[in-house]
Amino acid sequence: MPKFPSVEWFEAVGRRVADERERFKHLGYVDANVGVKVGTGGAAKGYLLEFAGYGVRRVREVADPAQLADFTIEGRLDDWKNMIENIRDHGEPDLGHTLNRLTMAGTPMQVVAKDQLQVDLFYRFNQSIQAFFNEAAGVTTEFSAS
Amino acid sequence: MTQARPIPEELLDKAVAKGWTSRKAAADTIELALAKGFSVEQLGVALDMGLTPERAHELLQRAALFVRNEGDIFNEQQHEYIENLKKGRYDLEWLHDPRPNWGITAKMRDAERGLTLQDINKAYAGEPDDAPELRTMAPRGAVVDPEVPDMGYVYNQKYQVWSDNVSALYEEACGRQWSATRDIPWDELKPLPDDLERAQCQIATFLSEVEMIAADFPAKWQWQMNQHFHEVKMFLCTQAMDEARHLEVFRKRALANGGGLMRCLSGTELFLRTILHAPTYIQGSFLMHVLGEGLVLDIFRGGEFLAKNKTEKEIYRLCMQDEARHVSYGTMHLKYFLEHHPEHEQALAEMHALAEVAELGIPGFLTNPFIIEPLAVLMGDGVKGMDKGMEAVRLVWVRMREEYLNRCALAGFDRRDVTKVPAEAPF
Ligand SMILES: [Fe+2]
Ligand SMILES: [Fe+2]
């Protein structure tokens, strides 16, 4: 059972995306390196998801995803856990647990990027990025201790 | 019976300025040309291209273009060619033309994605000239007839229309088209309490009203852009399709769940009018792509706060994706325009003067009760929760301003220290 967060977990989600190629093709390709940061301070874990074409080409653990990513989605482990559990419970997130909703001003998570054009990539590819995380519904997940 | 069309004074002025002997003689010739089926516009272009009175008379005398002998629809050249064909003689000039691009085989960078504009641009004539000599529809890099006519394009300088991300945005737009009929789960729409339905319909009415400006405005300028910059025109075509779909989807939402179309305000119409009648493309592009669509993008981004069901969530999210492309083009166009303008300082000063006035639109938008109150009702989940909803509106104010200023800064157009838009909502 892959543990969140880990390279294995993102790869497991990525494999499900690959199995759903036609559906993801319909959504459009994604050209973006998406950073994921889980936790805060020294204990934070960082990942770089290299989206290319209709899926994720490579996942790696990195110290500071913001240095390498076009944009990074950041949140505490509990916020990520809430989101993933919500996706698991409903097969997809309810209105309160989409990435877009959770990263708005005054909400627990954030999208950070070097400049606004990179932030805008999160908007431009939003449906595909959300659909990627929705595949977490089919990955039995164990969570790291928060 | 068709009415004789009066000859515009400007056309006569132009003929005289171009050296035609007298106003009366010009009027006679023009009248004859109109009677033969030419239009005022065609004559204007012909004068611009140096049509002399002698040549005009020669053409009109023959007037073989429109009036031919009975039973003969071919001109002299065509007759000659037909005779040659009968004798088995082919022209074959096309086979001996210079071949600047013979042997080009553009390669796909990614076979699953297919052959992209970036792929073919990498292979041949991918980089447009800063100031192309020709004013034609001929494909960039093709062999062109020497006597090719002038299309009358106005925007013939790359900096006037270009953005470095435009080819990628065109491909992205094509890859992310969706249907407001098929791709929205309309069957998930359920009756809402009256206050929420009214709020949703007021916003849907507003959006259905404003969306089409972003098709009408570029369309007005598009034909005036030199086709050497075809990527820009193609991108603007995708934007026009996007906006048609946005008008469609919000009209459908307003009419699909018991609410209906609601109030449109003269203030909104005035702002739309400013964009539609902007005197230059860059001015309108800034007003629309950067400022107006930036604000609308933030409304779409707030979709999950505003949506009460999966139907509305999908509507807002899909519109958000489209809108972000339009804003990205506008931001990068502004950057390219300012970086490459021959009189940079003056261009910058003019844009600041425009922004000074245009930014009044932000408070105009965010202190409009027909906009922020429905937003607050949706965000607060009803009139009862409006105070809470207003807190969210205040956050939207901060973010709209922030993202607008960030986009300006990225374009090399720093408004942060000079904008009069308050950093926080004044309510
Ligand atoms: Fe739009
Ligand atoms: Fe738009």
Coordinates of N, CA and C in Angstrom, one line a residue, chain A residues 21 25-31 53-54 92-93 95 98 100-101 103-107 115-117 120 122-128 130, chain B residues 112-113 169 171-172 175-176 182-183 297 301-302 304-305 307-310 313-314 317-318 320-321 324 328 332 395 399 403 406-407 410:
Chain A
R21 N -6.0 6.6 -20.7 CA -5.4 7.5 -21.7 C -6.4 8.3 -22.5
K25 N -6.8 12.2 -22.8 CA -6.5 12.8 -24.1 C -7.6 13.8 -24.5
H26 N -8.8 13.4 -24.1 CA -10.0 14.3 -24.4 C -9.9 15.6 -23.6
L27 N -9.2 15.6 -22.5 CA -9.1 16.8 -21.7 C -8.1 17.7 -22.2
G28 N -7.1 17.2 -23.0 CA -6.0 18.0 -23.5 C -4.7 17.7 -22.8
Y29 N -3.6 18.0 -23.6 CA -2.3 17.7 -23.0 C -1.9 18.8 -21.9
V30 N -0.9 18.4 -21.1 CA -0.4 19.3 -20.1 C 1.1 19.5 -20.3
D31 N 1.5 20.7 -20.4 CA 3.0 21.0 -20.5 C 3.3 21.7 -19.2
G53 N 2.5 15.7 -22.3 CA 1.4 15.0 -23.1 C 0.2 14.8 -22.2
Y54 N -0.2 13.5 -22.2 CA -1.5 13.2 -21.5 C -1.3 12.6 -20.2
E92 N -14.6 11.3 -6.4 CA -14.0 12.6 -6.8 C -14.3 13.6 -5.7
P93 N -13.6 14.7 -5.7 CA -13.9 15.6 -4.6 C -15.2 16.3 -4.6
L95 N -17.6 19.7 -3.7 CA -17.4 21.1 -4.0 C -16.4 21.7 -3.1
T98 N -12.0 20.5 -4.1 CA -11.2 20.5 -5.3 C -9.9 21.3 -5.1
N100 N -8.7 23.6 -6.8 CA -9.0 25.0 -7.0 C -9.6 25.7 -5.8
R101 N -10.5 25.0 -5.2 CA -11.2 25.5 -4.0 C -10.2 25.6 -2.8
T103 N -7.1 26.0 -2.8 CA -6.0 26.9 -2.9 C -6.4 28.3 -3.1
M104 N -7.6 28.6 -2.9 CA -8.1 30.0 -3.0 C -7.6 30.8 -1.8
A105 N -7.7 32.2 -1.9 CA -7.3 33.0 -0.8 C -8.1 32.6 0.4
G106 N -7.5 32.6 1.6 CA -8.2 32.4 2.8 C -8.5 30.9 3.0
T107 N -7.9 30.0 2.2 CA -8.1 28.6 2.4 C -6.7 27.9 2.7
D115 N 6.1 33.6 -11.1 CA 5.4 34.8 -11.6 C 4.0 34.4 -11.9
Q116 N 3.2 35.4 -12.3 CA 1.7 35.2 -12.5 C 1.5 34.3 -13.7
L117 N 2.3 34.4 -14.7 CA 2.1 33.6 -15.9 C 2.2 32.1 -15.5
D120 N -0.9 31.1 -13.8 CA -2.0 31.0 -14.7 C -2.0 29.6 -15.4
F122 N -1.7 26.9 -13.8 CA -2.5 26.1 -12.9 C -4.0 26.2 -13.3
Y123 N -4.4 27.4 -13.8 CA -5.7 27.6 -14.3 C -5.9 27.0 -15.6
R124 N -4.9 27.1 -16.5 CA -5.0 26.7 -17.9 C -5.2 25.1 -18.0
F125 N -4.5 24.4 -17.1 CA -4.5 23.0 -17.1 C -5.3 22.4 -16.0
N126 N -6.1 23.2 -15.4 CA -6.8 22.8 -14.1 C -7.5 21.4 -14.2
Q127 N -8.3 21.3 -15.3 CA -9.1 20.1 -15.4 C -8.3 18.8 -15.4
S128 N -7.1 18.8 -16.1 CA -6.3 17.7 -16.2 C -5.6 17.4 -14.8
Q130 N -6.7 18.3 -11.9 CA -7.7 17.8 -11.0 C -8.0 16.3 -11.3
Chain B
E112 N 2.3 11.1 -30.0 CA 0.9 10.9 -29.5 C 0.1 12.2 -29.6
R113 N 0.8 13.3 -29.4 CA 0.2 14.6 -29.5 C -0.1 15.0 -31.0
L169 N -0.3 28.7 -27.3 CA -1.7 28.9 -26.8 C -2.7 28.4 -27.8
E171 N -2.3 25.9 -30.0 CA -2.4 24.4 -29.9 C -3.2 24.0 -28.6
E172 N -2.9 24.7 -27.5 CA -3.6 24.4 -26.2 C -5.1 24.6 -26.4
G175 N -6.6 21.8 -28.3 CA -6.6 20.6 -27.6 C -7.7 20.6 -26.4
R176 N -8.1 21.8 -26.0 CA -9.0 21.9 -24.9 C -10.4 22.5 -25.2
R182 N -22.6 19.0 -24.6 CA -22.2 17.7 -24.3 C -21.4 17.5 -23.0
D183 N -20.5 18.5 -22.7 CA -19.5 18.2 -21.6 C -20.0 18.8 -20.3
L297 N -11.6 36.1 -15.1 CA -10.9 34.9 -14.7 C -11.0 34.6 -13.2
R301 N -12.4 31.5 -11.3 CA -11.6 30.8 -10.4 C -12.4 30.6 -9.1
G302 N -13.2 31.5 -8.8 CA -14.0 31.3 -7.5 C -15.2 30.4 -7.7
E304 N -15.8 27.2 -7.5 CA -16.2 26.2 -6.5 C -16.9 26.9 -5.3
F305 N -16.6 28.2 -5.0 CA -17.3 28.9 -4.0 C -18.7 29.3 -4.5
A307 N -20.4 27.7 -7.1 CA -21.1 26.6 -7.6 C -21.9 25.9 -6.5
K308 N -23.2 25.5 -6.8 CA -24.0 24.8 -5.8 C -24.2 23.4 -6.2
N309 N -23.6 23.0 -7.3 CA -23.7 21.6 -7.8 C -22.7 21.4 -8.9
K310 N -22.6 20.1 -9.3 CA -21.5 19.7 -10.2 C -21.7 20.4 -11.5
K313 N -20.1 23.8 -11.2 CA -18.6 23.6 -11.0 C -17.9 23.4 -12.3
E314 N -18.5 22.5 -13.1 CA -17.9 22.2 -14.4 C -17.9 23.4 -15.3
R317 N -15.1 25.8 -14.1 CA -13.8 25.3 -14.3 C -13.4 25.4 -15.8
L318 N -14.3 24.9 -16.6 CA -13.9 24.9 -18.0 C -13.8 26.3 -18.6
M320 N -12.8 28.8 -16.8 CA -11.5 29.3 -16.2 C -10.3 28.9 -17.1
Q321 N -10.3 27.7 -17.6 CA -9.2 27.2 -18.4 C -9.1 28.1 -19.7
A324 N -8.0 31.8 -18.9 CA -6.5 31.9 -18.6 C -5.7 32.0 -19.8
S328 N -3.3 35.1 -20.7 CA -1.9 34.8 -20.9 C -1.4 35.5 -22.3
M332 N 1.4 38.6 -22.4 CA 2.6 38.4 -23.2 C 2.6 39.3 -24.4
L395 N -11.7 39.1 -0.1 CA -10.5 38.4 -0.5 C -10.4 38.4 -2.0
R399 N -7.2 39.7 -4.3 CA -6.6 38.8 -5.3 C -6.7 39.4 -6.7
E403 N -3.3 40.0 -8.7 CA -3.0 39.2 -10.0 C -2.9 40.2 -11.2
N406 N 0.4 41.8 -10.8 CA 1.5 40.9 -11.1 C 1.6 40.7 -12.7
R407 N 0.5 40.6 -13.3 CA 0.5 40.5 -14.8 C 1.1 41.7 -15.5
L410 N 4.9 41.6 -14.9 CA 5.5 40.6 -15.8 C 5.7 41.2 -17.2

